[in-house]
Coordinates of C-alpha atoms in Angstrom, one line a residue:
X1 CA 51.5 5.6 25.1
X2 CA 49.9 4.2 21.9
X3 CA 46.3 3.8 24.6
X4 CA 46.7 7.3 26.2
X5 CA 46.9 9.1 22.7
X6 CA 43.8 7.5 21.4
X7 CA 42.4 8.2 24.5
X8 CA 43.0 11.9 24.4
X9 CA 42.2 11.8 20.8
X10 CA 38.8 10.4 21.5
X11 CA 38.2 12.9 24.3
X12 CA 38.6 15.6 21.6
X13 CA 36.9 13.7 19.2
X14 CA 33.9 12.9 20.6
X15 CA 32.7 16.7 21.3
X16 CA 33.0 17.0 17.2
X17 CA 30.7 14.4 16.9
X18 CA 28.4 15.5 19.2
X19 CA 27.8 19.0 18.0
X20 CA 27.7 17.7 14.4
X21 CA 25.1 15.7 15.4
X22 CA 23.3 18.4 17.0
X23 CA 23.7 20.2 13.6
X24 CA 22.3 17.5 11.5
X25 CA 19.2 17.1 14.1
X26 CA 18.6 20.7 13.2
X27 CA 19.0 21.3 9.8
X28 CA 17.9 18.3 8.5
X29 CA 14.6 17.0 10.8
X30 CA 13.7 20.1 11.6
X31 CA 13.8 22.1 8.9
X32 CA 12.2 19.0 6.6
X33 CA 8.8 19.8 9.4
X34 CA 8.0 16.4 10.0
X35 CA 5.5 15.3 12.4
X36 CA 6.4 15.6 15.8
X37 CA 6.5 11.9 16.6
X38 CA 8.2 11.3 13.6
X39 CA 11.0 14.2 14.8
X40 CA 11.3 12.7 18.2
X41 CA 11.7 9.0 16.9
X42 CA 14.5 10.3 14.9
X43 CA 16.1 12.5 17.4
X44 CA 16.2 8.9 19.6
X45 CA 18.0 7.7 16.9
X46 CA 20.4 10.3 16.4
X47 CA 20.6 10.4 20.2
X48 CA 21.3 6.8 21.1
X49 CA 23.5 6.4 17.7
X50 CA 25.2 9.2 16.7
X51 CA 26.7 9.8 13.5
X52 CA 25.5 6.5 12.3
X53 CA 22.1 7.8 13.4
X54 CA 22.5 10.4 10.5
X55 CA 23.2 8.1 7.7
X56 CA 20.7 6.0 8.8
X57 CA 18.4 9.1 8.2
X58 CA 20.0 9.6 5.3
X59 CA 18.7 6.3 4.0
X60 CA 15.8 6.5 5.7
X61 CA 14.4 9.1 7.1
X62 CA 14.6 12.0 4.3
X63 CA 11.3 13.3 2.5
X64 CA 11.1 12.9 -0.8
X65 CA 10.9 15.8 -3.2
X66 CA 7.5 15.7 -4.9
X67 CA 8.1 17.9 -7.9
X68 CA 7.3 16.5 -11.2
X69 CA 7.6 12.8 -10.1
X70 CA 5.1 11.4 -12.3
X71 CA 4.3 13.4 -15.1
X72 CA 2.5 12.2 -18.5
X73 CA 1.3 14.4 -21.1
X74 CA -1.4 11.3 -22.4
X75 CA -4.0 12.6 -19.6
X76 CA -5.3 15.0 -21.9
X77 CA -5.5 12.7 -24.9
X78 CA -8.0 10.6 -23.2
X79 CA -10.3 13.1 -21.4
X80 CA -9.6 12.6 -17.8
X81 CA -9.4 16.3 -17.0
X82 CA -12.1 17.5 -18.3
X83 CA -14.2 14.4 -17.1
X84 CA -12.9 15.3 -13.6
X85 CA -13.4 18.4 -14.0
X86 CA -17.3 17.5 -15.0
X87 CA -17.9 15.7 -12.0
X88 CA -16.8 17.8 -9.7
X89 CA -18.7 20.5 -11.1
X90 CA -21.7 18.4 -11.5
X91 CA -21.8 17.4 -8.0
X92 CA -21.0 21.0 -6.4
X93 CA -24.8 21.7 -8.9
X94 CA -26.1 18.8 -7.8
X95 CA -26.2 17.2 -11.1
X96 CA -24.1 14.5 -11.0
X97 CA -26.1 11.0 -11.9
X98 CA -25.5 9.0 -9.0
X99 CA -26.8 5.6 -10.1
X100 CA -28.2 4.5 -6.5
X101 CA -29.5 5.5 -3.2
X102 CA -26.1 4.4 -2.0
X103 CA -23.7 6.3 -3.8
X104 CA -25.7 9.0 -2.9
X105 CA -25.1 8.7 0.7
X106 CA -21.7 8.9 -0.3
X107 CA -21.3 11.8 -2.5
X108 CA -18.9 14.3 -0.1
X109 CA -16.5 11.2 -0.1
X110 CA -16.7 11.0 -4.2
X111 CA -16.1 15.0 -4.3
X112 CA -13.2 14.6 -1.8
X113 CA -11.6 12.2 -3.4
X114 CA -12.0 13.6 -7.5
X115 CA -10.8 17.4 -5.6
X116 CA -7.9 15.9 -4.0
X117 CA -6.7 12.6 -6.1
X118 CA -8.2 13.1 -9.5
X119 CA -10.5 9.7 -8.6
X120 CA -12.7 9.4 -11.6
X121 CA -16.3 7.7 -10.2
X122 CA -17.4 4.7 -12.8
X123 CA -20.4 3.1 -12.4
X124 CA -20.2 0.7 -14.7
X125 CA -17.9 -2.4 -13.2
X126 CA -18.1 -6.4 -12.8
X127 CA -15.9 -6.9 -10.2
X128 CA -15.0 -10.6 -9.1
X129 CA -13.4 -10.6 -5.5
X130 CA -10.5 -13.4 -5.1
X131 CA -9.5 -14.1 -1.5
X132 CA -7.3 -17.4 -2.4
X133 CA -3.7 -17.3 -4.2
X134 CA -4.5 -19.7 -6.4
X135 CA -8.0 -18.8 -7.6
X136 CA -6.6 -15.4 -8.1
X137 CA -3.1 -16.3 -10.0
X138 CA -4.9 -19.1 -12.1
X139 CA -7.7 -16.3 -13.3
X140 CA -4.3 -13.9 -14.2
X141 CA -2.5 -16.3 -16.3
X142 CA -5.6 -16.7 -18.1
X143 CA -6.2 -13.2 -18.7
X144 CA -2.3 -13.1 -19.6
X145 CA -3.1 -16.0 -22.1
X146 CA -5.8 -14.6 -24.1
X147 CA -4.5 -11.2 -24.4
X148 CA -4.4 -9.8 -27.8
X149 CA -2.9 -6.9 -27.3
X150 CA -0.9 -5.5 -24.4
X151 CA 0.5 -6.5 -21.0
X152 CA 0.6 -4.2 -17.8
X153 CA 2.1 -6.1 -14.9
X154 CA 3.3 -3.7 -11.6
X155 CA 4.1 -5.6 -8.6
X156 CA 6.2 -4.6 -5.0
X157 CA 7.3 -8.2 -4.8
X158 CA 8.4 -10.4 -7.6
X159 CA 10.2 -13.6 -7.1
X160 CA 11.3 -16.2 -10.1
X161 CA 10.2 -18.8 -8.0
X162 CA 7.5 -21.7 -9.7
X163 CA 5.2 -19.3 -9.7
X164 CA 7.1 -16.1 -11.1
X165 CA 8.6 -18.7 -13.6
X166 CA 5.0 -19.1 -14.8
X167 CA 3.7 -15.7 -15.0
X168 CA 7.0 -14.6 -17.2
X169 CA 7.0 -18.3 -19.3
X170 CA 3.3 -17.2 -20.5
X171 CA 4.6 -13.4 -21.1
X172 CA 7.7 -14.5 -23.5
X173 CA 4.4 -16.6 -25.3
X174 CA 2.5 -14.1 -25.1
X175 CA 5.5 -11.2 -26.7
X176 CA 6.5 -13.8 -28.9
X177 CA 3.0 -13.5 -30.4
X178 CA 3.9 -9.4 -31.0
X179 CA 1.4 -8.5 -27.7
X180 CA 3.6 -5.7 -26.0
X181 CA 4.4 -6.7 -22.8
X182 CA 5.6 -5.0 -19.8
X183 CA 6.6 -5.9 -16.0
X184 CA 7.5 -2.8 -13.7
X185 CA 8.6 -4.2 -10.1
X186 CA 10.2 -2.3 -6.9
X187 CA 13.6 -2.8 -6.0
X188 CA 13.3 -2.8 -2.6
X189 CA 10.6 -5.2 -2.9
X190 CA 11.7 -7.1 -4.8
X191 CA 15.1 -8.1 -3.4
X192 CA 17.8 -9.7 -5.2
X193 CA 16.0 -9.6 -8.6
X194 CA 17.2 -6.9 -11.4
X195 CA 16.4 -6.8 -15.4
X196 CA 19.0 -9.2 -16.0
X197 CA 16.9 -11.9 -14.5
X198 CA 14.4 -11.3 -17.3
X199 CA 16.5 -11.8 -20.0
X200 CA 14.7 -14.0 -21.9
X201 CA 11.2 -11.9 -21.9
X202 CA 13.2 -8.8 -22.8
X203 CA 14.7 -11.1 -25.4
X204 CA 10.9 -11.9 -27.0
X205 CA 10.4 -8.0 -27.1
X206 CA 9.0 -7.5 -23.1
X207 CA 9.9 -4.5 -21.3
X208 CA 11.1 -4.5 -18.1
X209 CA 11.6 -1.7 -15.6
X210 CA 12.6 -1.2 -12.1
X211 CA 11.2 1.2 -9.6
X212 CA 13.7 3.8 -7.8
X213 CA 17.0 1.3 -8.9
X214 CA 19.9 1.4 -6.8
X215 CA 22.4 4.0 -7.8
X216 CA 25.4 1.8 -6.8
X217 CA 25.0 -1.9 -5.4
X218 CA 23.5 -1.8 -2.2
X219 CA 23.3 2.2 -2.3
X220 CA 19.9 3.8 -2.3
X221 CA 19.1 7.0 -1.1
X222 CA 15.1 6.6 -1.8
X223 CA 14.9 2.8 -0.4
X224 CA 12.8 4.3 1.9
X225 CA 10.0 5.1 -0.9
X226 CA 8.5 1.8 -1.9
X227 CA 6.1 1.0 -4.5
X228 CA 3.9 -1.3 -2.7
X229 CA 1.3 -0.9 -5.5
X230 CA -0.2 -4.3 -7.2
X231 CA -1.6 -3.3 -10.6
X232 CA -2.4 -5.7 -13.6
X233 CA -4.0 -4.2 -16.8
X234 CA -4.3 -7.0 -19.9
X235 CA -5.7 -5.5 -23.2
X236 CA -7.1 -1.9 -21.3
X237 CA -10.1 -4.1 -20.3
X238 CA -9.4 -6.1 -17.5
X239 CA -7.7 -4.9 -14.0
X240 CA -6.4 -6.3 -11.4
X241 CA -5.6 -4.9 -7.8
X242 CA -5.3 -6.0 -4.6
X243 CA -2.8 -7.2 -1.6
X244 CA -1.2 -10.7 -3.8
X245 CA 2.7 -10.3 -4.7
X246 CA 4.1 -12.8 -7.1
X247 CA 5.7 -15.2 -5.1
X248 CA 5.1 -19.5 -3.9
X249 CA 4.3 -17.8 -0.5
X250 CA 1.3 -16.4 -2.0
X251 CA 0.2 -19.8 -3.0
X252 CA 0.1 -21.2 0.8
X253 CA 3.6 -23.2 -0.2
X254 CA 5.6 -21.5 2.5
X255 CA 6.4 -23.4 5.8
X256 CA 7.2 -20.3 7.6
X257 CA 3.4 -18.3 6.9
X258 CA 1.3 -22.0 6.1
X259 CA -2.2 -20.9 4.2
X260 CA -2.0 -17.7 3.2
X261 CA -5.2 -15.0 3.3
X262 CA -5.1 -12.4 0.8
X263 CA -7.9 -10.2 -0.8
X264 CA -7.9 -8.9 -4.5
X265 CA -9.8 -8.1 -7.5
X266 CA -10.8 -8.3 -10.7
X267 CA -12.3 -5.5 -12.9
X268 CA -14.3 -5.3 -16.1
X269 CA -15.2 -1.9 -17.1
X270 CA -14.3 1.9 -17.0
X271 CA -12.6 1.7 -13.5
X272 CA -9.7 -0.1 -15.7
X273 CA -9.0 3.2 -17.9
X274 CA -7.7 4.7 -14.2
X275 CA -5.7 1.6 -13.2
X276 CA -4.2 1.9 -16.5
X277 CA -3.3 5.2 -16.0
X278 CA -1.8 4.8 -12.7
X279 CA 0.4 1.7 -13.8
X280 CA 1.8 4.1 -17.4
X281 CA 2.7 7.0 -14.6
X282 CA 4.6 4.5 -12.1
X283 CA 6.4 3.1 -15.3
X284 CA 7.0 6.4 -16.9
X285 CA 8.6 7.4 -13.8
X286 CA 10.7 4.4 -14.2
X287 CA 11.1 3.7 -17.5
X288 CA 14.7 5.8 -19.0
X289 CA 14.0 5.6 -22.6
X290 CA 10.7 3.6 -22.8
X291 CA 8.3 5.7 -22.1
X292 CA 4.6 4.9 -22.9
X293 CA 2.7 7.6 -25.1
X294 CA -0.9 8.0 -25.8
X295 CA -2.3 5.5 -27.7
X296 CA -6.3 4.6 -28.3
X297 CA -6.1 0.8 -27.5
X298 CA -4.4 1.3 -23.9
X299 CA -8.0 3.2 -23.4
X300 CA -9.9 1.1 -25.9
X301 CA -14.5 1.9 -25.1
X302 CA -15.5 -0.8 -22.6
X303 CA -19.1 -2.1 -22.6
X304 CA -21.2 -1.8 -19.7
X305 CA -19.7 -5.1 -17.8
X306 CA -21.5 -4.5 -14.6
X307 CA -23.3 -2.0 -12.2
X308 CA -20.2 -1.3 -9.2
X309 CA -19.4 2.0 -8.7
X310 CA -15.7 2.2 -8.4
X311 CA -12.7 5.1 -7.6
X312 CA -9.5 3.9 -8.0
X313 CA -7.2 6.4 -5.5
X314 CA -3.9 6.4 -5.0
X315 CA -1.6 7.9 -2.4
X316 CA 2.5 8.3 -1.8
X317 CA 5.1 10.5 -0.5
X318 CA 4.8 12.6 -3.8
X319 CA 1.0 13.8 -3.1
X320 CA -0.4 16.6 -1.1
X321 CA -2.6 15.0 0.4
X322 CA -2.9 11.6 2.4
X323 CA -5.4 10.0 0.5
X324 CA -6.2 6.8 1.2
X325 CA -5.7 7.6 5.1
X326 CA -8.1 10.7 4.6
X327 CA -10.1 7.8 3.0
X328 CA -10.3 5.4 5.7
X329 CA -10.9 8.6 8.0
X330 CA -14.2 9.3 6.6
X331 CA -15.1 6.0 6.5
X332 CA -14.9 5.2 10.4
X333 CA -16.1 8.5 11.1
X334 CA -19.5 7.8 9.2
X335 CA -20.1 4.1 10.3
X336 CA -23.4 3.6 11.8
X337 CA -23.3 0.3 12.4
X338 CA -19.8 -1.5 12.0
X339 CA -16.5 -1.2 11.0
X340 CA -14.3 -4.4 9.9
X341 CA -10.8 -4.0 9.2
X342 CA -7.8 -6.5 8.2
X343 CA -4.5 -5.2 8.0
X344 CA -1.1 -6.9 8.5
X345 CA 0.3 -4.3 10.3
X346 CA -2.1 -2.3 12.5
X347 CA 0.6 0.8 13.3
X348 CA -1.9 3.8 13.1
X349 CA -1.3 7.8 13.4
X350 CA -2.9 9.6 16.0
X351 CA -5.7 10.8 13.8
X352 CA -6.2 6.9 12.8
X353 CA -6.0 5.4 16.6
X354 CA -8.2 8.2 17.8
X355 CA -10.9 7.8 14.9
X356 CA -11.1 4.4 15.7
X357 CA -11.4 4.0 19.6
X358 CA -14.1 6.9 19.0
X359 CA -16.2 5.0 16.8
X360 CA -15.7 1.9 19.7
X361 CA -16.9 4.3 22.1
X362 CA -20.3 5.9 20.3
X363 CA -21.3 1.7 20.0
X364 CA -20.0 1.2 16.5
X365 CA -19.2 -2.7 16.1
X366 CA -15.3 -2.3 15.4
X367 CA -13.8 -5.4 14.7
X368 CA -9.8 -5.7 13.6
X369 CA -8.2 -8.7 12.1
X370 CA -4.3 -8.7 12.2
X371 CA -1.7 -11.9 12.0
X372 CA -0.8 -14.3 14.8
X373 CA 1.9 -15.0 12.8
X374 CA 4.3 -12.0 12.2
X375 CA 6.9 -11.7 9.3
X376 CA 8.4 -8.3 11.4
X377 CA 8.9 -8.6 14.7
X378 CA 9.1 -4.7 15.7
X379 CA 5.5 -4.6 13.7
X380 CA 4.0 -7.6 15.3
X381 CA 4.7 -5.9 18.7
X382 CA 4.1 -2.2 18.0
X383 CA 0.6 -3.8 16.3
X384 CA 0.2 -5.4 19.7
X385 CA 0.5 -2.2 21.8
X386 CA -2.0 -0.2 19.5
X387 CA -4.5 -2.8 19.7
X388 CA -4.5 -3.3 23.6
X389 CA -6.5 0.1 24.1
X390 CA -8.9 -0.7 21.9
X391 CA -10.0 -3.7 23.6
X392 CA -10.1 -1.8 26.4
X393 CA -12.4 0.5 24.7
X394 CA -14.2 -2.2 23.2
X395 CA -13.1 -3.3 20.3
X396 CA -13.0 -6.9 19.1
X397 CA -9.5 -7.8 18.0
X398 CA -8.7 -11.6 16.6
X399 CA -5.3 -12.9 15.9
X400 CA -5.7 -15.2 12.4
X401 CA -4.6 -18.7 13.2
X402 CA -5.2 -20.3 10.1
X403 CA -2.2 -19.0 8.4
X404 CA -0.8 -15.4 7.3
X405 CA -3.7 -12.4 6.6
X406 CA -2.5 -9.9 4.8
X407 CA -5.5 -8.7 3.4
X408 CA -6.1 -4.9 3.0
X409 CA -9.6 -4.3 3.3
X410 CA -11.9 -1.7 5.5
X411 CA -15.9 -2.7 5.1
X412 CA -18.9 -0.7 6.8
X413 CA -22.0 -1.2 7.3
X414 CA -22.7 -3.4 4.5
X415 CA -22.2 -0.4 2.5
X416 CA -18.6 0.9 1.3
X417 CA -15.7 -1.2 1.3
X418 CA -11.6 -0.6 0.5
X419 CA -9.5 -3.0 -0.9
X420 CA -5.9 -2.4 -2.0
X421 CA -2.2 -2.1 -0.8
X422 CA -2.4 0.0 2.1
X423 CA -1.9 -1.5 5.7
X424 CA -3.2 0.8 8.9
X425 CA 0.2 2.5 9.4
X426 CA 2.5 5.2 8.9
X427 CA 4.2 4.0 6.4
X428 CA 1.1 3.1 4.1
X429 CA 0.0 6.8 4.7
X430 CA 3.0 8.7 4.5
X431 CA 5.6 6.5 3.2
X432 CA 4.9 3.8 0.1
X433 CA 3.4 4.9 -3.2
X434 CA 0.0 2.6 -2.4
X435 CA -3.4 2.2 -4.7
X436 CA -7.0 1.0 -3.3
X437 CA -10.2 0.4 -4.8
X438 CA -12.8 1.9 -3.4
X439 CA -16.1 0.3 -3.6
X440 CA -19.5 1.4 -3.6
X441 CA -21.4 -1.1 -4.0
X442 CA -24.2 -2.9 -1.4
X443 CA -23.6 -6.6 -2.7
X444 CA -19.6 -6.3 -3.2
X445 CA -19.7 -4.5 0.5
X446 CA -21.9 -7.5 1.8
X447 CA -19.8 -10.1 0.6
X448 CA -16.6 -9.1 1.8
X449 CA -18.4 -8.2 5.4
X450 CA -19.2 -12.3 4.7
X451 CA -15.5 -13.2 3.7
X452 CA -14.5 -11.5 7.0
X453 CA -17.3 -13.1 8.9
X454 CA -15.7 -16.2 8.6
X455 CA -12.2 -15.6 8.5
X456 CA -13.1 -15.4 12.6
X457 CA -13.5 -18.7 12.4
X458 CA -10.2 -18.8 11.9
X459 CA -9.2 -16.6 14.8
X460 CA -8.3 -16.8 18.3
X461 CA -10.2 -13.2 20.0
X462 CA -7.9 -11.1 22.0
X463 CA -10.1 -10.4 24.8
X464 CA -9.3 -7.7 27.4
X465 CA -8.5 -10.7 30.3
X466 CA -5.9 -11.8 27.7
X467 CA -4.2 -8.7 27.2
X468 CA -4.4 -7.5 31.0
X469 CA -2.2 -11.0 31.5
X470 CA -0.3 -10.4 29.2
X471 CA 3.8 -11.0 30.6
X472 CA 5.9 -7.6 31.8
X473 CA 8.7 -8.7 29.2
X474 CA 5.7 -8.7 26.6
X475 CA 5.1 -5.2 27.9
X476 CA 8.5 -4.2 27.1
X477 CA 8.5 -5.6 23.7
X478 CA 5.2 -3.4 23.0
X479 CA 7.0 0.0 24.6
X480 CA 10.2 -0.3 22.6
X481 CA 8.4 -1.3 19.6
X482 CA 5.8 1.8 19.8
X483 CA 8.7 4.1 20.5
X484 CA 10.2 3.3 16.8
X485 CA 6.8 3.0 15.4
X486 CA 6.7 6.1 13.5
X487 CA 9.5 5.4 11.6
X488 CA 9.0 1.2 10.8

C-alpha cells in the first residue's frame, strides 16, 4: 500500500516538476538573453536534471548585475579622466605622440581600448619578464622587503603553504615597520582560506579582504564570478602581473603538475598608476569598512624607468564590453606573419575559434601551446576537441611535456604581445573579473616569441595523423566535454 501511494504520488508529482522547470527555463535563461550556446547548454542541464538543474543555475549560471560594482571617487583626484579623455581626443586629431613606428601601427587598438576600458597608454616602462616561479617569487619578496611605504597584494589563489607562509612572514615585518599592508584574495580561489587565517598580519596592522565571501558556509550565490586577477603594487612604483598564484605548486614542488611554466611581469613606470587603480577598485568592492581613499603617495611621479609602451585592460562580467577577448580579436585578425599562443585551457567562443582557423587559412604561422597534463578533466578534453580542427586547418598544436604551462600570453609577429590572467575561453571572456598587460614593444614582443620558441622543445606536436588516430572513446570524451563547454 505504502509502494502504490508513493507511486501515485510520484505520478502526480512529477508533472509539477516538469512544468516548473519549464517555467524556470523561461523566465530565468531566457529572459537573462544569454548566448545561444550558453542557453542550450543550460536547457541540457535543466533537461537531463531537473529541479536540481535550476539550483545548479542558480549557483551558476545567473548573470551578474553590473550596476555600480566598482565604484571609487579617487579617479578624479589623480587625472585619469581627463588624461583619457586627452588621448582619445588626441588620437581621433591625430595628435597623439606615439613614441615609435610601432605603436603607430597600432593606434585603432590603443583608441579601442582607452573608448571602451579606460586603458591609459604609457610609454614610459622597464618591464622584466619572469617565466620561472622562483625567479619571479624571490624578485617579490624583495620588493615586499624594501618597501617603505605600502603593500598591494591581489591574488585568485592563496595558499599558507611554505611559500604563502613567506610572503605573509615578510608582510607582518614589513606592517610591523608602520608600511600599510594589504592582501585581497578570491574565495573561490582560494579555497579553505578565510581572514582568520591571517590573524597574525591583521594583528601587526595588515588588512585583509576577501573577494565575493560566502554569505553562509558553503553558500554563494556569485561563486560563479571569480577574481582570477594577479596584481601586486609595492610603494605605487613597482607592479606586478601575470599568470603566478601563491602557492608551493607554483614553485615546481608539486608531484601531481612537476615543473611548472608560468609567465609574469614586472613593471617600473607609469603603467603602475593603472595597476594601482585596478587593485583599490577590486578591494573597495571588497573591503566593508576599509575602503582606500585618494591619497598622493599610492600615485607618487615615477621617473622615466624605461621605453615600453604599456595598457593595462581589464575585463569581467560587470563591463560592457569583452575586452580582453575584443583584444585578442584584433590581434589575430591583424597578424601578418604569426600568431603564438599559450593558454591552459583553449575553450574558445565562436568569434575566437573562427578568428583563429581563418588566420591558419590566409598562411598566418598559428602555433598553440596547451598542457599535456590537465588539472580539469572536462577542460583537458573540450581543449582537445577545439584544437583538432585546427590542425586540420593547419595549425601547429604542441602538448607541454615538461611539466604544467599555464602561461597566458598571445605574441605576433614580433610586434605586440598579451600577458595576464585570461585563458582562451568562455569563462575568461565572459565569466572571471581578469587583467592583461598589453605590450607594445618590438624587444619585449621578441623575447617572449623566444621564450615560446623553446618551450617547444618541451613539447610533443599534435600532428593531424595523431589526432585522426585518435581512439572512438577519446572521441566521446571530446563530444560530451564540448557539449558543456560553454558553461565550464
Amino acid at each position: 500500500m505504502n509502494f502504490l501511494s508513493s507511486l501515485i504520488q510520484g505520478y502526480f508529482l512529477f508533472p509539477i516538476i516538469m512544468v516548473l522547470n519549464i517555467l524556470f527555463a523561461i523566465t530565468v535563461i531566457f529572459l537573462e538573453r544569454k548566448k545561444p550556446s550558453s542557453t542550450w547548454a543550460w536547457l541540457l542541464v535543466l533537461f537531463f536534471l531537473p529541479f536540481v538543474g535550476f539550483f545548479l543555475y542558480l549557483l551558476l549560471g545567473r548573470q551578474l548585475r553590473k550596476k555600480h560594482l566598482f565604484r571609487w571617487d579617487g579617479r578624479k583626484d589623480i587625472g585619469i579622466e581627463q588624461l583619457i579623455n586627452y588621448q582619445i581626443e588626441a588620437i581621433e586629431n591625430n595628435e597623439l605622440e606615439l613614441r615609435t613606428e610601432n605603436i603607430k601601427n597600432y593606434s585603432h587598438l590603443i583608441y579601442m581600448n582607452l573608448k571602451t576600458n579606460n586603458a591609459v597608454l604609457t610609454q614610459d616602462n622597464d618591464v622584466k619578464i619572469f617565466d620561472d616561479g622562483s625567479d619571479k617569487f624571490e624578485a617579490l619578496i624583495s620588493d615586499i622587503n624594501h618597501a617603505k611605504n605600502h603593500i598591494h597584494i591581489q591574488y585568485y589563489i592563496f595558499k599558507l603553504d611554505n611559500l604563502g607562509q613567506r610572503i605573509i612572514n615578510a608582510l607582518i615585518k614589513k606592517a610591523k615597520q608602520g608600511v600599510k599592508v594589504r592582501v585581497l584574495f578570491d574565495e573561490m580561489g582560494s579555497r579553505g582560506i578565510r581572514k582568520r587565517h591571517f590573524k597574525e598580519l591583521i594583528e601587526a596592522g595588515g588588512e585583509v579582504e576577501v573577494f565575493f565571501p560566502s554569505i553562509l558556509p558553503l553558500i554563494n550565490p556569485r561563486l560563479n564570478f571569480r577574481n582570477h586577477r594577479k596584481i601586486a603594487v609595492i610603494d605605487g612604483r613597482i607592479g606586478y602581473i601575470g599568470g603566478f598564484n601563491v602557492g608551493d605548486e607554483y614553485l615546481s614542488l608539486s608531484d601531481r603538475f612537476g615543473y611548472w611554466r608560468d609567465t609574469h611581469l614586472r613593471i617600473e613606470g607609469s603603467a603602475v598608476h593603472p595597476l594601482q587603480t585596478r587593485f583599490i577598485l577590486d578591494w573597495n568592492q571588497a573591503s566593508a569598512k576599509n575602503d582606500i581613499i585618494y591619497a598622493e603617495r599610492y600615485f607618487p611621479i615615477i621617473p622615466q624607468k624605461g621605453t615600453a609602451a604599456l595598457q593595462i585592460i581589464s575585463s569581467g562580467p560587470d563591463t560592457e564590453w569583452e575586452v580582453i577577448k575584443n583584444n585578442y580579436l584584433h590581434l589575430i585578425a591583424n597578424a601578418k606573419k604569426y600568431v603564438y599562443i599559450q593558454s591552459p585551457y583553449f575553450i574558445p567562443d565562436e568569434s575566437f575559434f573562427d578568428a583563429i582557423r581563418i588566420a591558419t587559412l590566409t598562411g598566418i604561422d598559428v602555433r598553440i601551446m596547451i598542457p599535456n597534463k590537465p588539472d580539469h578533466m572536462f577542460v583537458y578534453w573540450a581543449t582537445y576537441s577545439y584544437v583538432g580542427p585546427l590542425v586540420e586547418a593547419g595549425a601547429k598544436v604542441y602538448h607541454y611535456e615538461k611539466g604544467f604551462i599555464h602561461a597566458k600570453m598571445i605574441v605576433v609577429d614580433d610586434e605586440i604581445a598579451s600577458v595576464g590572467t585570461a585563458n582562451i575561453d568562455v569563462r575568461s571572456f565572459s565569466l572571471n573579473f581578469e587583467v592583461n598587460a598589453l605590450i607594445y614593444d618590438r624587444l619585449l614582443a621578441h623575447r617572449l616569441a623566444e621564450i615560446f620558441e623553446r618551450d617547444i622543445m618541451d613539447c610533443s606536436e599534435l600532428t593531424l595523423e595523431l589526432y585522426k588516430n585518435r581512439s572512438n572513446y577519446t572521441k566521446f570524451r571530446e563530444s560530451m566535454s564540448r557539449l558543456l563547454s560553454p558553461i565550464l
